[in-house]
PDB file of C-alpha atoms in Angstrom:
ATOM      1  CA  MET A 596     -15.587  -5.644   0.074  1.00  0.00           C
ATOM      2  CA  PRO A 597     -11.839  -5.596  -0.679  1.00  0.00           C
ATOM      3  CA  ARG A 598      -9.017  -6.324   1.704  1.00  0.00           C
ATOM      4  CA  GLU A 599      -7.557  -3.056   2.980  1.00  0.00           C
ATOM      5  CA  PHE A 600      -3.965  -2.239   3.872  1.00  0.00           C
ATOM      6  CA  ILE A 601      -2.306   0.913   5.164  1.00  0.00           C
ATOM      7  CA  ILE A 602       1.250   1.733   4.138  1.00  0.00           C
ATOM      8  CA  ALA A 603       2.978   3.944   6.726  1.00  0.00           C
ATOM      9  CA  SER A 604       6.167   5.496   5.371  1.00  0.00           C
ATOM     10  CA  PRO A 605       8.553   8.417   5.833  1.00  0.00           C
ATOM     11  CA  THR A 606       8.044   9.461   2.195  1.00  0.00           C
ATOM     12  CA  PRO A 607       5.073   9.217  -0.187  1.00  0.00           C
ATOM     13  CA  VAL A 608       4.558   5.956  -2.079  1.00  0.00           C
ATOM     14  CA  THR A 609       5.369   6.598  -5.740  1.00  0.00           C
ATOM     15  CA  MET A 610       4.416   4.899  -8.966  1.00  0.00           C
ATOM     16  CA  LEU A 611       7.991   3.611  -9.153  1.00  0.00           C
ATOM     17  CA  HIS A 612       7.613   1.902  -5.756  1.00  0.00           C
ATOM     18  CA  CYS A 613       4.444   0.228  -7.061  1.00  0.00           C
ATOM     19  CA  ILE A 614       5.976  -0.948 -10.338  1.00  0.00           C
ATOM     20  CA  VAL A 615       9.223  -2.226  -8.812  1.00  0.00           C
ATOM     21  CA  GLY A 616       7.414  -3.788  -5.837  1.00  0.00           C
ATOM     22  CA  ALA A 617       4.947  -5.646  -8.044  1.00  0.00           C
ATOM     23  CA  ALA A 618       7.698  -6.870 -10.388  1.00  0.00           C
ATOM     24  CA  ALA A 619       9.771  -8.123  -7.441  1.00  0.00           C
ATOM     25  CA  VAL A 620       6.903 -10.389  -6.369  1.00  0.00           C
ATOM     26  CA  ASP A 621       5.802 -11.465  -9.858  1.00  0.00           C
ATOM     27  CA  PRO A 622       7.387 -10.135 -13.059  1.00  0.00           C
ATOM     28  CA  ASP A 623       4.147 -10.864 -14.936  1.00  0.00           C
ATOM     29  CA  LEU A 624       2.216  -8.291 -12.896  1.00  0.00           C
ATOM     30  CA  GLY A 625       1.708  -5.044 -14.713  1.00  0.00           C
ATOM     31  CA  LEU A 626       0.456  -1.549 -14.298  1.00  0.00           C
ATOM     32  CA  ALA A 627      -3.172  -1.704 -15.341  1.00  0.00           C
ATOM     33  CA  ARG A 628      -3.921   1.997 -15.186  1.00  0.00           C
ATOM     34  CA  VAL A 629      -3.250   5.203 -13.400  1.00  0.00           C
ATOM     35  CA  VAL A 630      -6.256   7.121 -12.163  1.00  0.00           C
ATOM     36  CA  GLY A 631      -5.125  10.720 -12.546  1.00  0.00           C
ATOM     37  CA  ASP A 632      -2.469  11.295  -9.928  1.00  0.00           C
ATOM     38  CA  GLY A 633      -4.665   9.638  -7.325  1.00  0.00           C
ATOM     39  CA  ALA A 634      -4.165   5.885  -7.666  1.00  0.00           C
ATOM     40  CA  VAL A 635      -2.189   3.146  -9.361  1.00  0.00           C
ATOM     41  CA  GLN A 636      -3.772  -0.177 -10.271  1.00  0.00           C
ATOM     42  CA  ILE A 637      -1.596  -3.273 -10.490  1.00  0.00           C
ATOM     43  CA  ALA A 638      -3.047  -6.301 -12.259  1.00  0.00           C
ATOM     44  CA  GLY A 639      -2.247  -9.885 -13.055  1.00  0.00           C
ATOM     45  CA  GLU A 640      -4.016 -13.212 -13.090  1.00  0.00           C
ATOM     46  CA  GLY A 641      -6.237 -13.170  -9.994  1.00  0.00           C
ATOM     47  CA  LEU A 642      -4.840  -9.927  -8.619  1.00  0.00           C
ATOM     48  CA  VAL A 643      -6.032  -6.395  -8.975  1.00  0.00           C
ATOM     49  CA  LEU A 644      -4.454  -4.115  -6.410  1.00  0.00           C
ATOM     50  CA  ALA A 645      -5.192  -0.412  -6.127  1.00  0.00           C
ATOM     51  CA  VAL A 646      -2.711   1.819  -4.310  1.00  0.00           C
ATOM     52  CA  VAL A 647      -4.115   5.234  -3.455  1.00  0.00           C
ATOM     53  CA  ARG A 648      -1.920   8.339  -3.355  1.00  0.00           C
ATOM     54  CA  SER A 649      -0.183   9.114  -0.079  1.00  0.00           C
ATOM     55  CA  ALA A 650      -1.548  11.618   2.408  1.00  0.00           C
ATOM     56  CA  ARG A 651       0.526  13.478   4.982  1.00  0.00           C
ATOM     57  CA  VAL A 652       0.067  12.490   8.618  1.00  0.00           C
ATOM     58  CA  GLU A 653      -1.008  15.587  10.519  1.00  0.00           C
ATOM     59  CA  GLU A 654      -1.870  13.956  13.855  1.00  0.00           C
ATOM     60  CA  PRO A 655      -0.200  10.553  14.362  1.00  0.00           C
ATOM     61  CA  ALA A 656      -2.241   9.820  17.505  1.00  0.00           C
ATOM     62  CA  ASP A 657      -5.496  10.329  15.585  1.00  0.00           C
ATOM     63  CA  ALA A 658      -4.313   8.012  12.794  1.00  0.00           C
ATOM     64  CA  GLU A 659      -3.328   5.366  15.343  1.00  0.00           C
ATOM     65  CA  ARG A 660      -6.780   5.502  16.948  1.00  0.00           C
ATOM     66  CA  LEU A 661      -8.504   5.405  13.563  1.00  0.00           C
ATOM     67  CA  PHE A 662      -6.543   2.401  12.277  1.00  0.00           C
ATOM     68  CA  GLY A 663      -6.132   0.581  15.585  1.00  0.00           C
ATOM     69  CA  HIS A 664      -2.423   0.188  14.971  1.00  0.00           C
ATOM     70  CA  PRO A 665       0.643   2.106  16.205  1.00  0.00           C
ATOM     71  CA  LEU A 666       2.523   4.017  13.530  1.00  0.00           C
ATOM     72  CA  PRO A 667       6.265   3.408  13.227  1.00  0.00           C
ATOM     73  CA  ALA A 668       8.533   6.256  14.311  1.00  0.00           C
ATOM     74  CA  GLY A 669       9.268   8.604  11.429  1.00  0.00           C
ATOM     75  CA  THR A 670       5.961   8.020   9.644  1.00  0.00           C
ATOM     76  CA  THR A 671       4.941  11.148   7.757  1.00  0.00           C
ATOM     77  CA  CYS A 672       2.773   9.597   5.008  1.00  0.00           C
ATOM     78  CA  LEU A 673      -0.062   7.094   4.821  1.00  0.00           C
ATOM     79  CA  SER A 674      -1.237   5.319   1.672  1.00  0.00           C
ATOM     80  CA  GLU A 675      -4.165   2.959   1.274  1.00  0.00           C
ATOM     81  CA  ALA A 676      -4.051  -0.229  -0.788  1.00  0.00           C
ATOM     82  CA  TYR A 677      -7.016  -2.411  -1.711  1.00  0.00           C
ATOM     83  CA  GLY A 678      -6.928  -5.928  -3.104  1.00  0.00           C
ATOM     84  CA  PRO A 679      -8.891  -9.164  -3.143  1.00  0.00           C
ATOM     85  CA  PHE A 680      -9.234 -11.492  -0.154  1.00  0.00           C
ATOM     86  CA  GLY A 681      -7.847 -14.965  -0.692  1.00  0.00           C
ATOM     87  CA  GLU A 682      -5.099 -13.892  -3.088  1.00  0.00           C
ATOM     88  CA  ALA A 683      -1.715 -14.799  -1.585  1.00  0.00           C
ATOM     89  CA  MET A 684       0.144 -12.213  -3.662  1.00  0.00           C
ATOM     90  CA  THR A 685      -1.867  -9.264  -2.327  1.00  0.00           C
ATOM     91  CA  PRO A 686      -0.011  -8.880   1.008  1.00  0.00           C
ATOM     92  CA  GLN A 687       3.315  -9.770  -0.617  1.00  0.00           C
ATOM     93  CA  VAL A 688       3.021  -6.940  -3.132  1.00  0.00           C
ATOM     94  CA  VAL A 689       1.783  -4.444  -0.533  1.00  0.00           C
ATOM     95  CA  HIS A 690       4.618  -5.264   1.874  1.00  0.00           C
ATOM     96  CA  GLU A 691       7.209  -5.008  -0.903  1.00  0.00           C
ATOM     97  CA  ILE A 692       5.867  -1.594  -1.946  1.00  0.00           C
ATOM     98  CA  ALA A 693       6.002  -0.485   1.697  1.00  0.00           C
ATOM     99  CA  ARG A 694       9.579  -1.747   2.054  1.00  0.00           C
ATOM    100  CA  LEU A 695      10.667   0.163  -1.044  1.00  0.00           C
ATOM    101  CA  ALA A 696       9.076   3.331   0.353  1.00  0.00           C
ATOM    102  CA  GLY A 697      11.034   2.834   3.588  1.00  0.00           C
ATOM    103  CA  GLY A 698       7.936   1.959   5.568  1.00  0.00           C
ATOM    104  CA  THR A 699       5.698  -0.845   6.704  1.00  0.00           C
ATOM    105  CA  ALA A 700       2.212  -2.103   5.880  1.00  0.00           C
ATOM    106  CA  PHE A 701      -0.604  -3.328   8.087  1.00  0.00           C
ATOM    107  CA  GLU A 702      -4.296  -4.108   7.952  1.00  0.00           C
ATOM    108  CA  PRO A 703      -6.417  -1.621   9.937  1.00  0.00           C
ATOM    109  CA  GLY A 704      -7.467  -3.166  13.230  1.00  0.00           C
ATOM    110  CA  GLY A 705      -5.396  -6.229  12.331  1.00  0.00           C
ATOM    111  CA  GLN A 706      -1.721  -7.008  11.973  1.00  0.00           C
TER     112      GLN A 706
END
């Protein structure tokens, strides 16, 4: 089972956020593939990270209950990211992507 992250942001996460965020952490990371318009996969040695297309937040209170985490003010979009446990770069890349999208990232039920 992969490690799951939620990116809460005021705008949708784009492919550009993913590419620039990955390169900021490790310039050797690359875009492995794009699955339609639905997901971006970032890959490198030991890391395969999938970032799923953003969805609009209709009911913030429902999302907060579902994820067990308060959403930052101004959150209008949620994106999911999945990567391997034990890979130190996984959270670094996810948090950089979130920062570029003007948001934050957290693990559901966690931090």
